[in-house]
Amino acid sequence: MKIKLTPELSYFIGLWRKCRTFEGLGVKGKKELLEVFSKIAIDLQLTTPEKFIAEEDRVYFYHTAYRKFFQDIEKEQLERFKYLNEYSAGYLAGIFDGAGSIDEKGIVSISKMNREDELMLLRLGFNTKRRSGALVIERPLIFLTFIRNSSKLFREHEIFKYVEKSKIKNKKKQ
């Protein structure tokens, strides 16, 4: 079986990377996260609904070929996601949906990030600062604009609506 990386699969791998379960191929966390993970897994035909194992705060399935592929992508992330394209946007959106947050002041941060993740963001042009164990994105609107179309969990956040309004105003000025 030959597995081909797509922007949608990049999102799925990013989501899995920051919220993974020890069992099988799955995620743990909020109900919305579990629903998104399950829906994408079925939409991408990675598994079937009857093969999911769901617990209170986790959902997973078993597939050794996909698990190996995901682990390989994780090891090669600096090479795979070095350009500002839809693959990198999907991957970063998955990571952000899994471990990111936007606080009431509009500060965008991502927890569970290691040095390699920090380097990947820097190479893509997203400067960060480490604060309380999380990476804070220095220019959040640029980052959020980049991942906006790929994000599933933060799509309805007010800041994305602000980004959308800003784009409309800029188009009118031109």
PDB file of C-alpha atoms in Angstrom:
ATOM      1  CA  MET A   1       0.000   0.000   0.000  1.00  0.00           C
ATOM      2  CA  LYS A   2       1.499   3.316  -1.101  1.00  0.00           C
ATOM      3  CA  ILE A   3       0.443   6.230   1.107  1.00  0.00           C
ATOM      4  CA  LYS A   4       0.534   9.680  -0.485  1.00  0.00           C
ATOM      5  CA  LEU A   5       0.767  12.848   1.585  1.00  0.00           C
ATOM      6  CA  THR A   6      -2.013  15.348   0.895  1.00  0.00           C
ATOM      7  CA  PRO A   7      -2.849  18.671   2.599  1.00  0.00           C
ATOM      8  CA  GLU A   8      -5.777  16.962   4.371  1.00  0.00           C
ATOM      9  CA  LEU A   9      -3.552  14.123   5.584  1.00  0.00           C
ATOM     10  CA  SER A  10      -0.980  16.729   6.684  1.00  0.00           C
ATOM     11  CA  TYR A  11      -3.671  18.299   8.885  1.00  0.00           C
ATOM     12  CA  PHE A  12      -4.578  14.898  10.290  1.00  0.00           C
ATOM     13  CA  ILE A  13      -0.923  14.106  11.107  1.00  0.00           C
ATOM     14  CA  GLY A  14      -0.449  17.489  12.796  1.00  0.00           C
ATOM     15  CA  LEU A  15      -3.554  16.905  14.911  1.00  0.00           C
ATOM     16  CA  TRP A  16      -2.390  13.415  15.846  1.00  0.00           C
ATOM     17  CA  ARG A  17       1.127  14.611  16.705  1.00  0.00           C
ATOM     18  CA  LYS A  18       0.140  16.844  19.586  1.00  0.00           C
ATOM     19  CA  CYS A  19      -2.746  14.842  21.067  1.00  0.00           C
ATOM     20  CA  ARG A  20      -1.812  11.237  20.345  1.00  0.00           C
ATOM     21  CA  THR A  21      -2.855   8.261  22.394  1.00  0.00           C
ATOM     22  CA  PHE A  22      -0.499   5.515  23.461  1.00  0.00           C
ATOM     23  CA  GLU A  23      -2.885   2.941  22.036  1.00  0.00           C
ATOM     24  CA  GLY A  24      -3.239   2.602  18.295  1.00  0.00           C
ATOM     25  CA  LEU A  25      -3.536   5.653  16.094  1.00  0.00           C
ATOM     26  CA  GLY A  26      -5.690   8.195  17.878  1.00  0.00           C
ATOM     27  CA  VAL A  27      -6.077  11.360  19.892  1.00  0.00           C
ATOM     28  CA  LYS A  28      -7.157  12.326  23.382  1.00  0.00           C
ATOM     29  CA  GLY A  29      -8.779  15.549  24.475  1.00  0.00           C
ATOM     30  CA  LYS A  30     -11.964  17.554  24.129  1.00  0.00           C
ATOM     31  CA  LYS A  31     -15.108  16.146  22.538  1.00  0.00           C
ATOM     32  CA  GLU A  32     -14.783  18.486  19.522  1.00  0.00           C
ATOM     33  CA  LEU A  33     -11.233  17.266  18.885  1.00  0.00           C
ATOM     34  CA  LEU A  34     -12.343  13.626  18.982  1.00  0.00           C
ATOM     35  CA  GLU A  35     -15.202  14.342  16.570  1.00  0.00           C
ATOM     36  CA  VAL A  36     -12.941  16.140  14.082  1.00  0.00           C
ATOM     37  CA  PHE A  37     -10.344  13.357  14.236  1.00  0.00           C
ATOM     38  CA  SER A  38     -12.971  10.647  13.710  1.00  0.00           C
ATOM     39  CA  LYS A  39     -14.697  12.469  10.864  1.00  0.00           C
ATOM     40  CA  ILE A  40     -11.444  13.119   9.001  1.00  0.00           C
ATOM     41  CA  ALA A  41     -10.248   9.527   9.471  1.00  0.00           C
ATOM     42  CA  ILE A  42     -13.472   8.275   7.884  1.00  0.00           C
ATOM     43  CA  ASP A  43     -13.502  10.949   5.142  1.00  0.00           C
ATOM     44  CA  LEU A  44      -9.909  10.106   4.172  1.00  0.00           C
ATOM     45  CA  GLN A  45     -10.799   6.398   4.298  1.00  0.00           C
ATOM     46  CA  LEU A  46      -8.072   5.656   6.829  1.00  0.00           C
ATOM     47  CA  THR A  47     -10.486   3.380   8.693  1.00  0.00           C
ATOM     48  CA  THR A  48     -14.153   2.507   8.970  1.00  0.00           C
ATOM     49  CA  PRO A  49     -16.506   3.564  11.783  1.00  0.00           C
ATOM     50  CA  GLU A  50     -16.763   0.068  13.230  1.00  0.00           C
ATOM     51  CA  LYS A  51     -12.970  -0.118  13.726  1.00  0.00           C
ATOM     52  CA  PHE A  52     -12.882   2.928  16.034  1.00  0.00           C
ATOM     53  CA  ILE A  53     -12.363   2.363  19.722  1.00  0.00           C
ATOM     54  CA  ALA A  54     -13.897   5.218  21.695  1.00  0.00           C
ATOM     55  CA  GLU A  55     -13.393   5.917  25.368  1.00  0.00           C
ATOM     56  CA  GLU A  56     -14.404   8.872  27.503  1.00  0.00           C
ATOM     57  CA  ASP A  57     -11.646  11.255  26.395  1.00  0.00           C
ATOM     58  CA  ARG A  58      -9.946   9.368  23.546  1.00  0.00           C
ATOM     59  CA  VAL A  59     -10.645   7.741  20.225  1.00  0.00           C
ATOM     60  CA  TYR A  60      -8.304   5.509  18.227  1.00  0.00           C
ATOM     61  CA  PHE A  61      -7.984   2.720  15.702  1.00  0.00           C
ATOM     62  CA  TYR A  62      -5.223   0.334  14.722  1.00  0.00           C
ATOM     63  CA  HIS A  63      -3.331   0.558  11.440  1.00  0.00           C
ATOM     64  CA  THR A  64       0.401  -0.123  11.487  1.00  0.00           C
ATOM     65  CA  ALA A  65       1.127   1.170   7.972  1.00  0.00           C
ATOM     66  CA  TYR A  66      -0.425   4.573   8.696  1.00  0.00           C
ATOM     67  CA  ARG A  67       1.232   4.756  12.112  1.00  0.00           C
ATOM     68  CA  LYS A  68       4.659   4.131  10.535  1.00  0.00           C
ATOM     69  CA  PHE A  69       3.935   6.697   7.805  1.00  0.00           C
ATOM     70  CA  PHE A  70       2.872   9.308  10.400  1.00  0.00           C
ATOM     71  CA  GLN A  71       6.002   8.660  12.456  1.00  0.00           C
ATOM     72  CA  ASP A  72       8.162   9.058   9.331  1.00  0.00           C
ATOM     73  CA  ILE A  73       6.476  12.382   8.502  1.00  0.00           C
ATOM     74  CA  GLU A  74       7.071  13.520  12.082  1.00  0.00           C
ATOM     75  CA  LYS A  75      10.799  12.690  11.812  1.00  0.00           C
ATOM     76  CA  GLU A  76      11.071  14.459   8.432  1.00  0.00           C
ATOM     77  CA  GLN A  77       8.962  17.515   9.302  1.00  0.00           C
ATOM     78  CA  LEU A  78      11.777  20.029   8.777  1.00  0.00           C
ATOM     79  CA  GLU A  79      12.268  18.792   5.216  1.00  0.00           C
ATOM     80  CA  ARG A  80       8.628  18.091   4.394  1.00  0.00           C
ATOM     81  CA  PHE A  81       7.185  21.376   5.654  1.00  0.00           C
ATOM     82  CA  LYS A  82       9.746  23.981   4.657  1.00  0.00           C
ATOM     83  CA  TYR A  83       7.630  25.980   2.192  1.00  0.00           C
ATOM     84  CA  LEU A  84       4.586  28.164   2.706  1.00  0.00           C
ATOM     85  CA  ASN A  85       2.119  25.908   0.906  1.00  0.00           C
ATOM     86  CA  GLU A  86      -1.102  24.034   1.624  1.00  0.00           C
ATOM     87  CA  TYR A  87       0.791  21.039   3.061  1.00  0.00           C
ATOM     88  CA  SER A  88       2.505  23.210   5.682  1.00  0.00           C
ATOM     89  CA  ALA A  89      -0.722  25.103   6.327  1.00  0.00           C
ATOM     90  CA  GLY A  90      -2.561  21.844   6.940  1.00  0.00           C
ATOM     91  CA  TYR A  91       0.156  20.470   9.203  1.00  0.00           C
ATOM     92  CA  LEU A  92       0.388  23.663  11.278  1.00  0.00           C
ATOM     93  CA  ALA A  93      -3.404  23.942  11.457  1.00  0.00           C
ATOM     94  CA  GLY A  94      -3.553  20.391  12.816  1.00  0.00           C
ATOM     95  CA  ILE A  95      -0.894  21.162  15.401  1.00  0.00           C
ATOM     96  CA  PHE A  96      -2.686  24.387  16.344  1.00  0.00           C
ATOM     97  CA  ASP A  97      -6.096  22.713  16.589  1.00  0.00           C
ATOM     98  CA  GLY A  98      -4.568  20.024  18.787  1.00  0.00           C
ATOM     99  CA  ALA A  99      -2.406  22.099  21.125  1.00  0.00           C
ATOM    100  CA  GLY A 100      -3.028  25.770  20.310  1.00  0.00           C
ATOM    101  CA  SER A 101      -4.980  28.453  22.076  1.00  0.00           C
ATOM    102  CA  ILE A 102      -6.090  32.036  21.651  1.00  0.00           C
ATOM    103  CA  ASP A 103      -6.559  33.853  24.945  1.00  0.00           C
ATOM    104  CA  GLU A 104      -8.908  36.757  25.684  1.00  0.00           C
ATOM    105  CA  LYS A 105      -6.172  39.273  24.763  1.00  0.00           C
ATOM    106  CA  GLY A 106      -5.699  37.663  21.339  1.00  0.00           C
ATOM    107  CA  ILE A 107      -2.379  36.034  22.240  1.00  0.00           C
ATOM    108  CA  VAL A 108      -1.871  32.966  20.069  1.00  0.00           C
ATOM    109  CA  SER A 109       0.202  30.161  21.574  1.00  0.00           C
ATOM    110  CA  ILE A 110       0.897  26.486  21.022  1.00  0.00           C
ATOM    111  CA  SER A 111       1.861  24.132  23.845  1.00  0.00           C
ATOM    112  CA  LYS A 112       3.767  20.841  23.626  1.00  0.00           C
ATOM    113  CA  MET A 113       6.204  22.286  21.079  1.00  0.00           C
ATOM    114  CA  ASN A 114       9.803  21.063  20.966  1.00  0.00           C
ATOM    115  CA  ARG A 115      12.894  22.744  19.469  1.00  0.00           C
ATOM    116  CA  GLU A 116      12.363  21.110  16.086  1.00  0.00           C
ATOM    117  CA  ASP A 117       8.799  22.510  15.944  1.00  0.00           C
ATOM    118  CA  GLU A 118      10.157  25.931  16.875  1.00  0.00           C
ATOM    119  CA  LEU A 119      12.752  25.708  14.101  1.00  0.00           C
ATOM    120  CA  MET A 120      10.098  24.684  11.565  1.00  0.00           C
ATOM    121  CA  LEU A 121       7.977  27.725  12.464  1.00  0.00           C
ATOM    122  CA  LEU A 122      11.015  29.995  12.246  1.00  0.00           C
ATOM    123  CA  ARG A 123      11.968  28.637   8.813  1.00  0.00           C
ATOM    124  CA  LEU A 124       8.433  29.307   7.624  1.00  0.00           C
ATOM    125  CA  GLY A 125       8.714  32.913   8.811  1.00  0.00           C
ATOM    126  CA  PHE A 126       6.725  32.678  12.057  1.00  0.00           C
ATOM    127  CA  ASN A 127       8.768  34.105  14.909  1.00  0.00           C
ATOM    128  CA  THR A 128       7.963  32.809  18.365  1.00  0.00           C
ATOM    129  CA  LYS A 129       8.807  33.363  21.997  1.00  0.00           C
ATOM    130  CA  ARG A 130       8.830  30.626  24.595  1.00  0.00           C
ATOM    131  CA  ARG A 131       6.614  31.532  27.558  1.00  0.00           C
ATOM    132  CA  SER A 132       5.430  29.192  30.318  1.00  0.00           C
ATOM    133  CA  GLY A 133       6.304  26.100  28.299  1.00  0.00           C
ATOM    134  CA  ALA A 134       4.385  27.231  25.205  1.00  0.00           C
ATOM    135  CA  LEU A 135       5.409  28.997  22.023  1.00  0.00           C
ATOM    136  CA  VAL A 136       3.753  32.386  21.566  1.00  0.00           C
ATOM    137  CA  ILE A 137       3.383  33.430  17.925  1.00  0.00           C
ATOM    138  CA  GLU A 138       4.723  36.983  17.587  1.00  0.00           C
ATOM    139  CA  ARG A 139       2.598  38.078  14.614  1.00  0.00           C
ATOM    140  CA  PRO A 140      -0.573  36.066  15.203  1.00  0.00           C
ATOM    141  CA  LEU A 141      -2.724  37.511  12.410  1.00  0.00           C
ATOM    142  CA  ILE A 142      -0.230  36.434   9.757  1.00  0.00           C
ATOM    143  CA  PHE A 143      -0.047  32.938  11.251  1.00  0.00           C
ATOM    144  CA  LEU A 144      -3.825  32.640  11.585  1.00  0.00           C
ATOM    145  CA  THR A 145      -4.335  33.874   8.030  1.00  0.00           C
ATOM    146  CA  PHE A 146      -1.956  31.150   6.833  1.00  0.00           C
ATOM    147  CA  ILE A 147      -3.781  28.301   8.634  1.00  0.00           C
ATOM    148  CA  ARG A 148      -7.329  29.703   8.414  1.00  0.00           C
ATOM    149  CA  ASN A 149      -8.565  27.530   5.534  1.00  0.00           C
ATOM    150  CA  SER A 150      -7.151  24.345   7.061  1.00  0.00           C
ATOM    151  CA  SER A 151      -8.209  24.818  10.693  1.00  0.00           C
ATOM    152  CA  LYS A 152     -11.274  22.893  11.818  1.00  0.00           C
ATOM    153  CA  LEU A 153     -11.570  23.721  15.521  1.00  0.00           C
ATOM    154  CA  PHE A 154     -10.735  27.431  15.559  1.00  0.00           C
ATOM    155  CA  ARG A 155     -12.555  28.361  12.359  1.00  0.00           C
ATOM    156  CA  GLU A 156     -15.415  29.978  14.301  1.00  0.00           C
ATOM    157  CA  HIS A 157     -13.206  32.009  16.657  1.00  0.00           C
ATOM    158  CA  GLU A 158     -13.725  35.799  16.614  1.00  0.00           C
ATOM    159  CA  ILE A 159     -10.131  36.453  15.612  1.00  0.00           C
ATOM    160  CA  PHE A 160     -10.672  34.527  12.353  1.00  0.00           C
ATOM    161  CA  LYS A 161     -13.704  36.722  11.678  1.00  0.00           C
ATOM    162  CA  TYR A 162     -11.456  39.750  12.275  1.00  0.00           C
ATOM    163  CA  VAL A 163      -8.886  38.337   9.833  1.00  0.00           C
ATOM    164  CA  GLU A 164     -11.634  37.849   7.237  1.00  0.00           C
ATOM    165  CA  LYS A 165     -12.890  41.443   7.683  1.00  0.00           C
ATOM    166  CA  SER A 166      -9.330  42.763   7.340  1.00  0.00           C
ATOM    167  CA  LYS A 167      -8.891  40.904   4.040  1.00  0.00           C
ATOM    168  CA  ILE A 168     -12.147  42.355   2.683  1.00  0.00           C
ATOM    169  CA  LYS A 169     -11.115  45.901   3.678  1.00  0.00           C
ATOM    170  CA  ASN A 170      -7.692  45.457   2.050  1.00  0.00           C
ATOM    171  CA  LYS A 171      -9.281  44.271  -1.194  1.00  0.00           C
ATOM    172  CA  LYS A 172     -11.566  47.320  -1.274  1.00  0.00           C
ATOM    173  CA  LYS A 173      -8.554  49.645  -0.849  1.00  0.00           C
ATOM    174  CA  GLN A 174      -6.838  48.107  -3.866  1.00  0.00           C
TER     175      GLN A 174
END
